Amino acid sequence: MGIEWLKPGVFFGSMLYALIGVAVFWVCFLIVDKLTPYDLWSELVEKRNTALAIVVGAMCLAIGLIVAAAIHG
């Protein structure tokens, strides 16, 4: 493979896709947060709702996989 990934075009393309992926993930998370009937941050941090933390973690993994698959093609 060599050092082809260090070429400026490849490197900046990877950075661009990473930023796009993070932005899409964040937008999806905000949409899910707005769809839930309660404040996720309050439930997770203040009330320490472990079950909700597991569900939100699984949701984050699922959205991440979908975004990665969409970017990868």
Tab-separated table of C-alpha atoms in Angstrom:
chain	number	residue	atom	x	y	z
A	1	MET	CA	0.000	0.000	0.000
A	2	GLY	CA	2.833	2.393	0.683
A	3	ILE	CA	2.214	5.971	1.633
A	4	GLU	CA	-0.500	6.751	-0.920
A	5	TRP	CA	-2.830	7.846	1.861
A	6	LEU	CA	-0.447	10.735	2.641
A	7	LYS	CA	-1.077	12.411	-0.699
A	8	PRO	CA	-2.793	15.762	-0.094
A	9	GLY	CA	-5.854	14.907	-2.186
A	10	VAL	CA	-6.434	11.616	-0.402
A	11	PHE	CA	-5.750	13.087	3.036
A	12	PHE	CA	-8.053	16.092	2.640
A	13	GLY	CA	-10.718	13.938	1.007
A	14	SER	CA	-10.654	11.666	4.040
A	15	MET	CA	-10.905	14.665	6.365
A	16	LEU	CA	-13.839	16.031	4.369
A	17	TYR	CA	-15.707	12.721	4.528
A	18	ALA	CA	-14.997	12.468	8.252
A	19	LEU	CA	-16.417	15.959	8.851
A	20	ILE	CA	-19.466	15.191	6.705
A	21	GLY	CA	-19.996	11.953	8.621
A	22	VAL	CA	-19.791	13.684	11.998
A	23	ALA	CA	-22.175	16.419	10.839
A	24	VAL	CA	-24.732	13.911	9.542
A	25	PHE	CA	-24.424	11.896	12.754
A	26	TRP	CA	-24.974	15.015	14.877
A	27	VAL	CA	-28.043	16.056	12.857
A	28	CYS	CA	-29.516	12.553	13.175
A	29	PHE	CA	-28.890	12.564	16.916
A	30	LEU	CA	-30.584	15.963	17.287
A	31	ILE	CA	-33.594	14.683	15.335
A	32	VAL	CA	-33.889	11.654	17.605
A	33	ASP	CA	-33.477	13.901	20.649
A	34	LYS	CA	-36.340	16.118	19.446
A	35	LEU	CA	-38.564	13.081	18.756
A	36	THR	CA	-38.248	11.716	22.281
A	37	PRO	CA	-40.795	13.011	24.808
A	38	TYR	CA	-38.147	13.932	27.422
A	39	ASP	CA	-34.743	15.608	27.596
A	40	LEU	CA	-32.106	12.952	26.863
A	41	TRP	CA	-29.259	14.879	28.492
A	42	SER	CA	-31.191	15.386	31.723
A	43	GLU	CA	-32.196	11.736	31.859
A	44	LEU	CA	-28.681	10.479	31.176
A	45	VAL	CA	-26.595	12.858	33.278
A	46	GLU	CA	-28.785	14.076	36.099
A	47	LYS	CA	-31.050	11.078	36.649
A	48	ARG	CA	-28.399	8.496	35.620
A	49	ASN	CA	-30.852	6.386	33.623
A	50	THR	CA	-28.718	3.358	32.709
A	51	ALA	CA	-31.328	1.699	30.517
A	52	LEU	CA	-31.722	4.843	28.437
A	53	ALA	CA	-27.944	5.170	28.192
A	54	ILE	CA	-27.744	1.677	26.696
A	55	VAL	CA	-30.510	2.472	24.191
A	56	VAL	CA	-28.904	5.791	23.203
A	57	GLY	CA	-25.522	4.081	22.841
A	58	ALA	CA	-27.026	1.434	20.576
A	59	MET	CA	-28.753	4.146	18.566
A	60	CYS	CA	-25.447	6.026	18.186
A	61	LEU	CA	-23.726	2.875	16.940
A	62	ALA	CA	-26.541	2.232	14.458
A	63	ILE	CA	-26.495	5.792	13.097
A	64	GLY	CA	-22.700	5.615	12.870
A	65	LEU	CA	-22.860	2.395	10.872
A	66	ILE	CA	-25.466	3.836	8.524
A	67	VAL	CA	-23.440	7.008	7.942
A	68	ALA	CA	-20.241	5.007	7.396
A	69	ALA	CA	-21.968	2.709	4.900
A	70	ALA	CA	-23.465	5.665	3.059
A	71	ILE	CA	-20.104	7.420	2.779
A	72	HIS	CA	-18.237	4.249	1.841
A	73	GLY	CA	-20.701	3.466	-0.892
